[in-house]
Structures are given as structure tokens and as C-alpha cells.
Short mmCIF file of C-alpha atoms and ligand atoms in Angstrom, two decimals:
data_model
loop_
_atom_site.label_atom_id
_atom_site.label_comp_id
_atom_site.label_asym_id
_atom_site.label_seq_id
_atom_site.Cartn_x
_atom_site.Cartn_y
_atom_site.Cartn_z
CA MET A 1 -22.99 12.72 26.32
CA ALA A 2 -20.15 12.93 23.84
CA ASP A 3 -16.87 14.48 24.96
CA ARG A 4 -16.22 15.75 21.42
CA GLU A 5 -18.28 16.06 18.25
CA TYR A 6 -16.93 15.98 14.72
CA ASP A 7 -18.25 15.83 11.18
CA VAL A 8 -15.63 13.32 10.03
CA VAL A 9 -13.55 11.00 12.17
CA VAL A 10 -10.82 8.87 10.63
CA ALA A 11 -9.89 5.74 12.58
CA GLY A 12 -6.21 4.90 11.98
CA ALA A 13 -3.47 7.26 10.83
CA GLY A 14 -1.44 4.81 8.76
CA MET A 15 -0.63 5.84 5.21
CA VAL A 16 -4.26 5.60 4.05
CA GLY A 17 -6.09 7.20 6.99
CA ALA A 18 -3.59 10.04 7.32
CA ALA A 19 -3.72 10.71 3.57
CA PHE A 20 -7.52 10.78 3.62
CA ALA A 21 -7.67 13.26 6.51
CA ALA A 22 -5.02 15.44 4.88
CA LEU A 23 -6.76 15.40 1.50
CA LEU A 24 -10.21 16.17 2.88
CA ALA A 25 -8.85 18.97 5.07
CA THR A 26 -6.84 20.43 2.17
CA LYS A 27 -9.88 20.34 -0.15
CA GLN A 28 -12.01 21.95 2.54
CA LEU A 29 -9.54 24.79 3.04
CA ALA A 30 -9.36 25.33 -0.71
CA ASN A 31 -13.09 25.12 -1.46
CA SER A 32 -15.15 26.30 1.45
CA GLY A 33 -13.86 29.91 1.60
CA GLN A 34 -15.46 31.62 4.56
CA GLY A 35 -18.19 28.95 4.66
CA LYS A 36 -18.52 26.31 7.33
CA LYS A 37 -15.69 23.79 7.26
CA LEU A 38 -15.98 20.16 8.30
CA ARG A 39 -14.61 19.38 11.74
CA ILE A 40 -12.17 16.50 11.16
CA ALA A 41 -10.40 14.29 13.68
CA VAL A 42 -7.98 11.42 13.26
CA LEU A 43 -7.70 8.74 15.92
CA GLU A 44 -4.48 6.74 16.01
CA ALA A 45 -3.75 3.93 18.45
CA ARG A 46 0.04 4.49 18.31
CA PRO A 47 1.75 7.38 20.10
CA PHE A 48 3.12 10.29 18.04
CA VAL A 49 6.67 8.93 17.98
CA MET A 50 8.60 8.33 14.78
CA PRO A 51 11.26 5.61 14.45
CA ASP A 52 14.84 6.83 14.16
CA LEU A 53 15.79 6.03 10.56
CA SER A 54 19.04 7.97 10.45
CA GLU A 55 21.17 4.80 10.45
CA SER A 56 18.94 2.35 8.61
CA PHE A 57 16.01 2.00 6.24
CA ASP A 58 12.50 1.10 7.38
CA PRO A 59 12.12 -2.60 6.48
CA ARG A 60 8.61 -1.86 5.15
CA VAL A 61 8.60 -0.02 1.84
CA VAL A 62 6.07 0.50 -0.93
CA ALA A 63 6.39 1.00 -4.66
CA LEU A 64 4.31 4.10 -5.30
CA THR A 65 2.64 4.76 -8.63
CA ALA A 66 2.63 8.20 -10.26
CA ARG A 67 -0.97 8.61 -9.14
CA SER A 68 -0.13 7.91 -5.51
CA ARG A 69 2.78 10.32 -5.65
CA LYS A 70 0.42 12.97 -7.06
CA LEU A 71 -1.90 12.45 -4.09
CA LEU A 72 1.01 12.98 -1.70
CA GLU A 73 1.95 16.12 -3.65
CA ASP A 74 -1.63 17.40 -3.49
CA VAL A 75 -1.70 17.11 0.29
CA GLY A 76 1.71 18.77 0.62
CA ALA A 77 3.58 15.69 1.93
CA TRP A 78 5.67 14.65 -1.07
CA GLU A 79 8.25 17.40 -0.79
CA GLN A 80 9.20 16.36 2.73
CA ILE A 81 9.40 12.69 1.70
CA ALA A 82 11.49 13.43 -1.40
CA ASP A 83 13.79 15.74 0.57
CA ARG A 84 14.47 12.92 3.00
CA ARG A 85 14.99 9.96 0.65
CA VAL A 86 13.08 8.16 -2.10
CA CYS A 87 14.34 6.00 -4.90
CA PRO A 88 12.83 6.37 -8.36
CA TYR A 89 12.98 3.19 -10.41
CA GLN A 90 13.39 3.56 -14.12
CA ARG A 91 13.37 -0.07 -15.14
CA MET A 92 11.72 -3.23 -13.98
CA GLU A 93 12.89 -6.74 -14.77
CA VAL A 94 10.62 -9.71 -14.22
CA TRP A 95 11.81 -13.20 -14.96
CA GLU A 96 11.01 -16.71 -14.12
CA ALA A 97 13.20 -19.17 -12.29
CA ASP A 98 12.00 -22.14 -14.25
CA GLY A 99 12.69 -21.27 -17.86
CA THR A 100 13.69 -18.39 -20.07
CA GLY A 101 10.66 -16.09 -19.75
CA HIS A 102 11.77 -12.53 -19.17
CA ILE A 103 10.11 -9.09 -19.39
CA GLU A 104 11.76 -5.71 -19.09
CA PHE A 105 9.92 -2.46 -18.65
CA ASP A 106 11.61 0.88 -19.14
CA CYS A 107 10.17 4.27 -18.28
CA ALA A 108 11.50 5.62 -21.60
CA GLU A 109 8.98 3.36 -23.39
CA VAL A 110 6.12 5.29 -21.77
CA ARG A 111 7.95 8.64 -21.91
CA GLN A 112 8.03 9.03 -18.14
CA PRO A 113 11.02 9.96 -15.95
CA SER A 114 10.43 6.84 -13.81
CA LEU A 115 8.08 3.88 -13.43
CA GLY A 116 7.45 4.79 -9.80
CA HIS A 117 9.18 5.42 -6.50
CA ILE A 118 10.23 3.11 -3.71
CA VAL A 119 9.48 4.84 -0.41
CA GLU A 120 9.75 3.69 3.19
CA ASN A 121 6.34 3.41 4.89
CA ALA A 122 7.57 5.25 7.99
CA LEU A 123 8.69 8.26 5.93
CA ILE A 124 5.26 8.52 4.28
CA VAL A 125 3.49 8.33 7.64
CA GLU A 126 5.89 10.84 9.18
CA ALA A 127 5.34 13.39 6.39
CA LEU A 128 1.56 12.94 6.53
CA TRP A 129 1.45 13.32 10.33
CA GLN A 130 3.50 16.46 9.97
CA ARG A 131 0.93 17.79 7.49
CA LEU A 132 -1.95 16.86 9.80
CA ASP A 133 -0.22 18.78 12.55
CA GLU A 134 0.02 21.83 10.29
CA LEU A 135 -3.55 21.75 8.94
CA GLU A 136 -5.72 23.98 11.12
CA ASN A 137 -8.94 22.04 10.46
CA VAL A 138 -7.75 18.58 11.59
CA GLU A 139 -7.10 17.24 15.06
CA LEU A 140 -4.75 14.29 15.35
CA LEU A 141 -5.58 12.48 18.57
CA CYS A 142 -3.05 9.85 19.60
CA PRO A 143 -2.75 7.53 21.26
CA ALA A 144 -6.50 7.04 20.82
CA THR A 145 -7.85 3.55 20.23
CA VAL A 146 -11.39 2.85 19.05
CA VAL A 147 -12.89 0.09 21.20
CA GLY A 148 -16.65 0.55 20.79
CA LEU A 149 -19.10 1.86 18.24
CA GLU A 150 -22.81 2.63 18.23
CA ARG A 151 -24.62 3.43 14.99
CA HIS A 152 -27.73 5.58 15.16
CA SER A 153 -30.89 4.94 13.22
CA ASP A 154 -31.02 8.63 12.33
CA GLN A 155 -28.52 8.88 9.45
CA GLU A 156 -27.69 12.51 10.30
CA ALA A 157 -26.59 11.48 13.80
CA GLY A 158 -23.88 9.19 12.42
CA VAL A 159 -21.96 7.12 14.96
CA THR A 160 -20.79 7.32 18.55
CA LEU A 161 -17.32 5.96 19.25
CA SER A 162 -15.88 4.79 22.55
CA LEU A 163 -12.13 5.07 22.98
CA ALA A 164 -9.85 2.97 25.16
CA ASP A 165 -9.34 5.90 27.59
CA GLY A 166 -13.10 5.96 28.29
CA SER A 167 -13.87 9.07 26.23
CA VAL A 168 -16.76 9.25 23.77
CA ILE A 169 -16.75 10.90 20.35
CA THR A 170 -19.47 11.40 17.76
CA ALA A 171 -18.99 11.59 14.00
CA LYS A 172 -21.33 12.01 11.05
CA LEU A 173 -18.88 9.97 9.00
CA LEU A 174 -16.41 7.44 10.36
CA ALA A 175 -13.74 6.62 7.75
CA ALA A 176 -12.16 3.39 8.95
CA ALA A 177 -8.53 3.03 7.87
CA ASP A 178 -7.54 0.95 10.87
CA GLY A 179 -5.72 -1.72 8.91
CA ALA A 180 -6.14 -5.37 8.02
CA GLN A 181 -7.42 -6.35 11.49
CA SER A 182 -9.90 -3.45 11.47
CA LYS A 183 -11.74 -3.11 14.77
CA VAL A 184 -14.31 -0.83 13.13
CA ARG A 185 -15.06 -3.47 10.49
CA GLU A 186 -15.64 -5.99 13.27
CA LEU A 187 -17.78 -3.61 15.33
CA CYS A 188 -19.96 -2.87 12.28
CA GLY A 189 -20.38 -6.58 11.57
CA LEU A 190 -19.04 -6.11 8.03
CA GLN A 191 -18.34 -9.54 6.56
CA LEU A 192 -14.98 -10.47 5.11
CA ARG A 193 -14.04 -12.92 2.36
CA GLN A 194 -10.52 -14.10 3.09
CA TRP A 195 -8.12 -16.86 2.31
CA GLU A 196 -4.62 -17.74 3.28
CA TYR A 197 -2.02 -17.57 0.55
CA GLY A 198 -0.03 -20.08 2.57
CA HIS A 199 2.78 -17.58 2.04
CA HIS A 200 4.86 -15.50 4.41
CA ALA A 201 6.84 -12.52 3.18
CA ILE A 202 10.34 -12.07 4.54
CA VAL A 203 11.16 -8.37 4.43
CA THR A 204 14.47 -6.71 5.18
CA THR A 205 17.10 -4.40 3.70
CA VAL A 206 20.17 -5.85 2.04
CA THR A 207 23.42 -4.37 0.78
CA THR A 208 24.49 -5.79 -2.57
CA GLU A 209 27.80 -6.09 -4.36
CA LYS A 210 26.50 -4.36 -7.49
CA ASN A 211 24.73 -1.04 -7.91
CA HIS A 212 20.98 -1.59 -8.52
CA ASP A 213 20.97 0.95 -11.35
CA PHE A 214 17.47 2.18 -10.41
CA THR A 215 15.95 -1.13 -11.46
CA ALA A 216 13.28 -3.07 -9.58
CA ARG A 217 13.72 -6.79 -10.02
CA GLN A 218 11.32 -9.63 -9.42
CA ARG A 219 12.06 -13.30 -9.93
CA PHE A 220 9.20 -15.77 -9.91
CA LEU A 221 10.27 -18.93 -8.14
CA PRO A 222 7.98 -21.96 -7.86
CA GLU A 223 7.72 -21.31 -4.08
CA GLY A 224 6.82 -17.62 -4.54
CA PRO A 225 8.13 -14.32 -5.92
CA LEU A 226 11.30 -12.58 -4.73
CA ALA A 227 11.53 -8.81 -5.24
CA PHE A 228 14.56 -6.52 -4.98
CA LEU A 229 13.28 -2.95 -4.61
CA PRO A 230 15.99 -0.31 -5.08
CA LEU A 231 16.82 2.15 -2.29
CA ARG A 232 19.04 5.19 -2.27
CA THR A 233 20.76 6.67 0.76
CA GLU A 234 20.76 10.44 1.40
CA ALA A 235 24.35 10.44 0.10
CA GLY A 236 23.17 8.84 -3.16
CA ASP A 237 24.56 5.33 -2.62
CA CYS A 238 22.66 2.75 -4.69
CA HIS A 239 23.84 -0.56 -3.22
CA GLN A 240 20.83 -1.17 -0.99
CA CYS A 241 17.57 -2.92 -1.76
CA SER A 242 14.50 -3.74 0.23
CA ILE A 243 13.56 -7.35 -0.37
CA VAL A 244 10.16 -8.99 -0.26
CA TRP A 245 10.65 -12.73 -0.43
CA SER A 246 7.34 -14.59 -0.46
CA GLN A 247 7.69 -18.18 0.59
CA GLN A 248 5.61 -21.07 1.79
CA ALA A 249 5.26 -20.78 5.56
CA ASP A 250 7.61 -23.65 6.48
CA VAL A 251 10.34 -22.54 4.07
CA ALA A 252 10.07 -18.96 5.34
CA GLU A 253 10.47 -20.28 8.88
CA SER A 254 13.67 -22.10 8.00
CA LEU A 255 15.06 -19.07 6.13
CA MET A 256 14.39 -16.93 9.18
CA ALA A 257 16.34 -19.41 11.30
CA LEU A 258 19.51 -19.10 9.15
CA ASP A 259 22.37 -16.94 10.36
CA ASP A 260 23.04 -13.78 8.33
CA GLU A 261 25.79 -15.28 6.22
CA ALA A 262 23.76 -18.34 5.22
CA PHE A 263 20.71 -16.17 4.60
CA CYS A 264 22.70 -13.86 2.29
CA GLN A 265 23.96 -16.85 0.33
CA ALA A 266 20.46 -18.34 0.01
CA LEU A 267 19.09 -14.98 -1.09
CA ALA A 268 21.78 -14.41 -3.70
CA ARG A 269 21.10 -17.91 -5.11
CA ALA A 270 17.34 -17.33 -5.18
CA GLY A 271 17.91 -14.03 -7.03
CA GLU A 272 20.33 -15.67 -9.49
CA ASN A 273 23.04 -13.30 -8.25
CA CYS A 274 21.33 -10.53 -10.19
CA LEU A 275 23.11 -7.96 -8.01
CA GLY A 276 26.21 -10.00 -7.30
CA TYR A 277 26.67 -11.33 -3.80
CA ILE A 278 24.72 -10.02 -0.81
CA VAL A 279 27.15 -8.14 1.37
CA ALA A 280 24.96 -7.53 4.45
CA VAL A 281 21.44 -7.97 5.71
CA ASP A 282 19.46 -5.99 8.32
CA LYS A 283 17.05 -7.48 10.82
CA ARG A 284 14.54 -9.75 9.06
CA TYR A 285 10.77 -9.70 9.57
CA LYS A 286 8.26 -12.36 8.56
CA ILE A 287 4.75 -11.23 7.63
CA PRO A 288 1.92 -13.72 6.96
CA LEU A 289 0.12 -12.94 3.71
CA LYS A 290 -3.62 -13.19 3.47
CA GLN A 291 -6.11 -12.04 0.85
CA ARG A 292 -9.02 -10.19 2.44
CA HIS A 293 -11.91 -8.36 0.90
CA ALA A 294 -14.87 -6.86 2.73
CA VAL A 295 -18.19 -7.92 1.17
CA ASP A 296 -19.45 -4.38 1.77
CA TYR A 297 -17.27 -1.33 2.37
CA VAL A 298 -20.04 0.81 3.83
CA VAL A 299 -22.90 0.94 6.31
CA PRO A 300 -24.73 4.17 7.15
CA GLY A 301 -22.20 6.60 8.62
CA VAL A 302 -19.18 4.31 8.15
CA ALA A 303 -16.83 3.60 5.21
CA LEU A 304 -13.90 1.18 5.15
CA MET A 305 -10.78 2.08 3.22
CA GLY A 306 -7.27 0.78 2.57
CA ASP A 307 -6.29 -2.49 4.24
CA ALA A 308 -9.45 -2.35 6.38
CA ALA A 309 -11.40 -3.01 3.15
CA HIS A 310 -8.90 -5.15 1.19
CA THR A 311 -5.48 -6.75 1.48
CA ILE A 312 -3.68 -8.20 -1.48
CA HIS A 313 -0.53 -10.21 -2.21
CA PRO A 314 2.44 -7.80 -2.41
CA LEU A 315 3.75 -9.36 -5.64
CA ALA A 316 2.65 -6.40 -7.77
CA GLY A 317 3.06 -3.74 -5.09
CA GLN A 318 -0.51 -2.50 -5.39
CA GLY A 319 -1.83 -2.58 -1.77
CA VAL A 320 -1.41 1.00 -0.67
CA ASN A 321 -1.84 2.27 -4.22
CA LEU A 322 -5.36 0.85 -4.14
CA GLY A 323 -5.83 2.36 -0.67
CA PHE A 324 -4.77 5.78 -1.99
CA GLN A 325 -7.36 5.49 -4.74
CA ASP A 326 -9.99 4.78 -2.06
CA VAL A 327 -8.78 8.01 -0.42
CA ILE A 328 -9.23 10.08 -3.58
CA VAL A 329 -12.69 8.70 -4.33
CA LEU A 330 -14.07 8.91 -0.78
CA ALA A 331 -12.83 12.50 -0.43
CA GLU A 332 -14.53 13.38 -3.75
CA GLU A 333 -17.81 11.81 -2.69
CA VAL A 334 -17.81 13.46 0.74
CA GLU A 335 -17.18 16.84 -0.89
CA ARG A 336 -19.95 16.20 -3.39
CA ALA A 337 -22.42 15.26 -0.63
CA VAL A 338 -21.52 18.27 1.51
CA GLY A 339 -21.79 20.52 -1.55
CA ARG A 340 -25.39 19.30 -1.94
CA GLY A 341 -26.19 20.04 1.66
CA LEU A 342 -26.06 16.37 2.71
CA SER A 343 -24.30 14.88 5.71
CA PRO A 344 -20.72 13.69 4.95
CA GLY A 345 -21.83 10.21 6.03
CA ASP A 346 -24.93 10.17 3.83
CA MET A 347 -25.59 6.74 2.32
CA TRP A 348 -25.94 8.33 -1.14
CA ALA A 349 -22.27 9.36 -1.02
CA LEU A 350 -21.09 6.13 0.61
CA GLY A 351 -22.97 4.02 -1.93
CA ARG A 352 -21.27 5.91 -4.76
CA TYR A 353 -17.89 5.38 -3.07
CA GLN A 354 -18.47 1.64 -2.84
CA ARG A 355 -19.68 1.38 -6.43
CA ARG A 356 -16.64 3.27 -7.72
CA ARG A 357 -14.01 1.40 -5.68
CA LYS A 358 -15.15 -2.17 -5.17
CA PRO A 359 -15.04 -3.41 -8.79
CA HIS A 360 -11.60 -1.88 -9.32
CA ASN A 361 -10.16 -3.34 -6.12
CA LEU A 362 -11.72 -6.73 -6.84
CA GLY A 363 -10.42 -6.70 -10.41
CA THR A 364 -6.87 -5.94 -9.30
CA MET A 365 -7.03 -8.63 -6.64
CA ALA A 366 -8.25 -11.18 -9.19
CA VAL A 367 -5.42 -10.34 -11.60
CA MET A 368 -2.82 -10.66 -8.83
CA GLU A 369 -4.30 -13.98 -7.73
CA GLY A 370 -4.13 -15.14 -11.35
CA PHE A 371 -0.44 -14.18 -11.60
CA LYS A 372 0.37 -15.93 -8.39
CA ARG A 373 -1.36 -19.13 -9.47
CA ILE A 374 0.12 -19.12 -12.98
CA PHE A 375 3.62 -18.85 -11.55
CA GLU A 376 2.98 -21.58 -9.00
CA GLU A 377 1.90 -24.12 -11.60
CA GLN A 378 4.61 -26.62 -12.48
CA PRO A 379 3.24 -28.91 -15.25
CA LEU A 380 5.43 -28.65 -18.36
CA PRO A 381 2.73 -27.25 -20.73
CA VAL A 382 1.97 -24.42 -18.25
CA ARG A 383 5.66 -23.65 -17.87
CA LEU A 384 6.16 -23.51 -21.64
CA LEU A 385 3.12 -21.28 -22.13
CA ARG A 386 4.25 -19.03 -19.31
CA ASN A 387 7.72 -18.61 -20.78
CA ASP A 388 6.40 -18.06 -24.32
CA GLY A 389 3.83 -15.59 -22.96
CA MET A 390 6.46 -13.54 -21.15
CA ARG A 391 8.71 -13.44 -24.18
CA ALA A 392 5.79 -12.48 -26.41
CA VAL A 393 4.68 -9.66 -24.10
CA ASN A 394 8.26 -8.42 -23.98
CA ARG A 395 8.27 -8.13 -27.77
CA LEU A 396 4.79 -6.58 -28.13
CA GLY A 397 5.37 -2.88 -27.60
CA PRO A 398 1.73 -1.70 -27.39
CA ILE A 399 0.66 -4.44 -24.95
CA LYS A 400 3.71 -3.87 -22.79
CA ASN A 401 3.03 -0.16 -22.88
CA LEU A 402 -0.55 -0.77 -21.72
CA ILE A 403 0.59 -3.01 -18.84
CA VAL A 404 3.12 -0.42 -17.67
CA ARG A 405 0.64 2.44 -17.85
CA GLN A 406 -1.93 0.40 -15.92
CA ALA A 407 0.64 -0.56 -13.24
CA MET A 408 1.76 3.07 -12.96
CA GLY A 409 -1.80 4.23 -12.37
CA LEU A 410 -1.64 6.35 -15.54
CA LEU A 411 -4.75 4.84 -17.14
C1 FAD B 1 5.50 -7.36 2.52
C2 FAD B 1 4.58 -6.31 2.00
C3 FAD B 1 4.99 -5.51 0.93
C4 FAD B 1 4.14 -4.53 0.42
N1 FAD B 1 4.54 -3.78 -0.67
C5 FAD B 1 3.69 -2.88 -1.20
C6 FAD B 1 4.06 -2.09 -2.35
O1 FAD B 1 5.15 -2.20 -2.90
N2 FAD B 1 3.15 -1.21 -2.85
C7 FAD B 1 1.92 -1.06 -2.30
O2 FAD B 1 1.11 -0.27 -2.81
N3 FAD B 1 1.55 -1.77 -1.20
C8 FAD B 1 2.39 -2.67 -0.64
N4 FAD B 1 2.02 -3.39 0.47
C9 FAD B 1 0.71 -3.11 1.09
C10 FAD B 1 0.76 -1.90 2.01
O3 FAD B 1 1.83 -2.02 2.94
C11 FAD B 1 -0.57 -1.77 2.76
O4 FAD B 1 -1.61 -1.79 1.82
C12 FAD B 1 -0.62 -0.49 3.56
O5 FAD B 1 0.37 -0.48 4.56
C13 FAD B 1 -2.00 -0.32 4.22
O6 FAD B 1 -2.07 0.93 4.84
P1 FAD B 1 -3.30 1.28 5.77
O7 FAD B 1 -3.11 2.70 6.19
O8 FAD B 1 -4.58 0.90 5.11
O9 FAD B 1 -3.19 0.30 7.01
P2 FAD B 1 -2.07 0.26 8.17
O10 FAD B 1 -0.75 0.66 7.66
O11 FAD B 1 -2.21 -1.08 8.79
O12 FAD B 1 -2.53 1.39 9.19
C14 FAD B 1 -3.59 1.20 10.10
C15 FAD B 1 -3.42 2.20 11.25
O13 FAD B 1 -4.55 2.10 12.11
C16 FAD B 1 -4.12 2.09 13.45
N5 FAD B 1 -5.16 1.40 14.25
C17 FAD B 1 -5.41 0.06 14.25
N6 FAD B 1 -6.45 -0.22 15.05
C18 FAD B 1 -6.88 0.97 15.56
C19 FAD B 1 -7.92 1.35 16.44
N7 FAD B 1 -8.76 0.43 16.98
N8 FAD B 1 -8.08 2.66 16.77
C20 FAD B 1 -7.23 3.61 16.23
N9 FAD B 1 -6.23 3.30 15.39
C21 FAD B 1 -6.06 2.00 15.05
C22 FAD B 1 -2.78 1.40 13.43
O14 FAD B 1 -1.98 1.73 14.55
C23 FAD B 1 -2.19 1.90 12.11
O15 FAD B 1 -1.44 3.08 12.29
C24 FAD B 1 2.85 -4.36 0.99
C25 FAD B 1 2.44 -5.15 2.07
C26 FAD B 1 3.28 -6.12 2.56
C27 FAD B 1 2.82 -6.98 3.71
#
């Protein structure tokens, strides 16, 4: 006997799961009038406690595309995020350590007010949880950890979930957004293709001598890319950046072992002092980077989304942007199925979701892998080609325009 029964259960209320629940619930409220609404629940392993970010920035940030921001607007979360703090970036500079290749992108070239926004992960989650709390047709259950799953042969019956506290829940659709180590993916036996990048990302917040001037900067070093992502305090100060410094595992280890002063010096050198000297650094975190892609995103009654379906190198800042596109497409397909009188977990809808999302996610992952490899290669002819290529792209307005629009999610 189930303790609770729902139409849709979302496992994981990180950025992707919380956005999916909020979008589906918002669409339901807008579309179903007096008709029957889907019963939606979100299960989150973490307690409903937000970190105190009044004195510091969350070390984990994302560069959001215009399309991702629109999703957050549509679910009513963007206003709260923007009221708190976000940093638009109007320019992006990409250059290579080993040569003269250099590309600059400017939002004016694509007639947009910015290329995107740098936002702290915790602020996105906080705003989405707040929305979930406000939406009358969603229940946010936390802490609630999925530990077991039974799929039923009758498609209509969906799945039965066991939680760590011993309770049992049924769902016609289980949307699994439980992250890179997805328990649901494991319980469904969904296969994963994965490989180590051999890289670790060091992430932290730094204070710099110079103002970042709303510019995101990325330098490609032979050992891996280093990104300075601009941040802005509530008071409008622009001397802070979140850094993502991808390094081979052993080098990352030794950088982590440095004291703050030596780390700041090493970082300034690696970034060619693009923002002057590094004045201060917050606590550093080291995150192993792995490429993962689920062979299938769906089985009857279950769909993987976000990092549960794919993880990608952060060099182009696309991870959660891809996850948010999963959100938009799965919500569309669930609505379409329900509109036709089908179960929200019907394989017709899930198949369409997989067909719409998998090629796009795979394509983006392949391009990022290509970039990473091209910038790792050291033979002279590759270096010359790379530098010439960057300079050429920088001069070719239409191609540059296309790249920017693609990266911004405008195409
Ligand atoms: C260094 C770095 C930099 C990045 N920069 C960018 C960027 O600039 N732009 C970008 O788009 N992306 C970026 N990414 C990627 C982005 O951070 C991820 O794609 C994103 O966080 C994935 O969100 P998610 O909701 O899918 O997963 P998660 O954030 O991992 O959320 C999963 C949630 O599920 C919960 N959970 C786990 N197991 C269970 C369970 N059994 N039951 C219930 N709940 C469970 C967890 O507690 C968690 O809240 C970056 C990643 C890294 C590592």
C-alpha cells in the first residue's frame, strides 16, 4: 500500500528538478482551468535549509543563457534572483596561453543587453524552492531520499518509490533530476557512457585589483581552461569573480595545497594578470570532472533529466543550460500527453522527449570535447592553426555572431 499517490514525482530539487516541478505546476495552473490538475511532488534528500550568503558568494555559479533566464522568468523565480544579486556579462574574452589567438564577443554585436548572467547556484535553488512552496499544486517533501524503485508492467500504474524513512509513494511519471550520481538511473538499470577528463576544477571566489567591467574571461592553458566569471555585490561592487580553473588532477592537488597568498600569485600568473593582482581568495573547492551520458534517458514511467542524464566539461558553461532545456521539453511533452488523455508517464511522450533532447545534448557534448582536445594539443602545426582560427573567427562577423547566438541559446 502506498502512503501517497501522485501523477508526477520529481526526484531531486536541484536547479533542474525544482525548475521542472515549478514549470509543470505553473503550466497546469494556467491551462487546466477548473479541470483536473496533476498531483505533483518533489522529493529532495537535503533539508529545507538555505546557506547564509550574506557575507560571501556561493562558490558554485553558472553562466545562464537568455533562454534559461526566460525559463526562470516563466516560473516566477527570476525576479527574486535578480533582486538578490546577479551579474550580467556584456563581453567575453577568450584567448590562448600559447600564442596570439584571441576572440572577443560583445553583446552589442548581437543587439542584446548582455551575453548572459552569472548567478550563484544556491540563489537559483532558493528562489525555485520558494516558488514551489507558493504553488498550490506542488508538494515539496524534504528531506526525502529515494532508495528503492519498482516499475510496473502496466504503464498506467507507473512506479512505486521507497524512501529512506520507510514510506512508499507511487507516481505515474518519475522525473529523475537527482544529479550526476543518480540513484534513480541506477535503480532503473539505465546504462551510462562515461569517461574521466583527468581534470579537476578548482572553484572559488576571488577579489581582484581591477574592476571586471562585466566581462567573462577564459584563458586556454595547455593544462586546461581558466575562467573568471564576473560577480557583483548587492552594493554594486565589481571586483569579485568566481573562478573555474580546470587542471590535471595532480596539478590541482598541488594548487589546493598552496597557502592563499601563493595561490593568488599562481592564479594571477595563469590569468596573465588580466584583472591585475588577486587581492583575496575564499575557501577553495576541488571538483572532479567527468563526462557522462545516459545511453537511454527513459524507461516506461521514468525520465532522466539534467545531470542525471548528462554531465559535461564546464569550459563552455552549458551544463545546467542543457538541463533547463530538458525541463522545457519534458514539460511540453507531459502536457501534450495529458491533453490527449494519456498518462503523464506514457512511453509515447517519453520517447518524444528523448528524441528531442538526446541529439542536442550529445552534439553539445561533442563540440565541448572537441574544444577541450584542440586546446590540449601541443604540436606546432596544431598551435598555429588554433591561433589562426581564433583570429579568423574574431574577424568574421557573421560566424562570430552565429557562435554567440548559439551559446546564448537564441538559435
Ligand atoms: C565547476 C563547474 C562549473 C559549472 N559551470 C556551469 C555554467 O557556467 N553553466 C552551466 O550551465 N552549467 C555549469 N555547470 C554544470 C551545472 O552546475 C550542473 O549541470 C547543474 O548543477 C546540474 O543540476 P541538477 O539539478 O541536474 O543536479 P544537482 O545540482 O546535482 O541536483 C541534484 C539534486 O538531487 C538531490 N538528490 C540526489 N540524490 C537523491 C535521492 N536519492 N533522492 C532525492 N533527492 C536526491 C540532491 O540533493 C540535489 O539537490 C558547472 C559544473 C561544474 C562542476
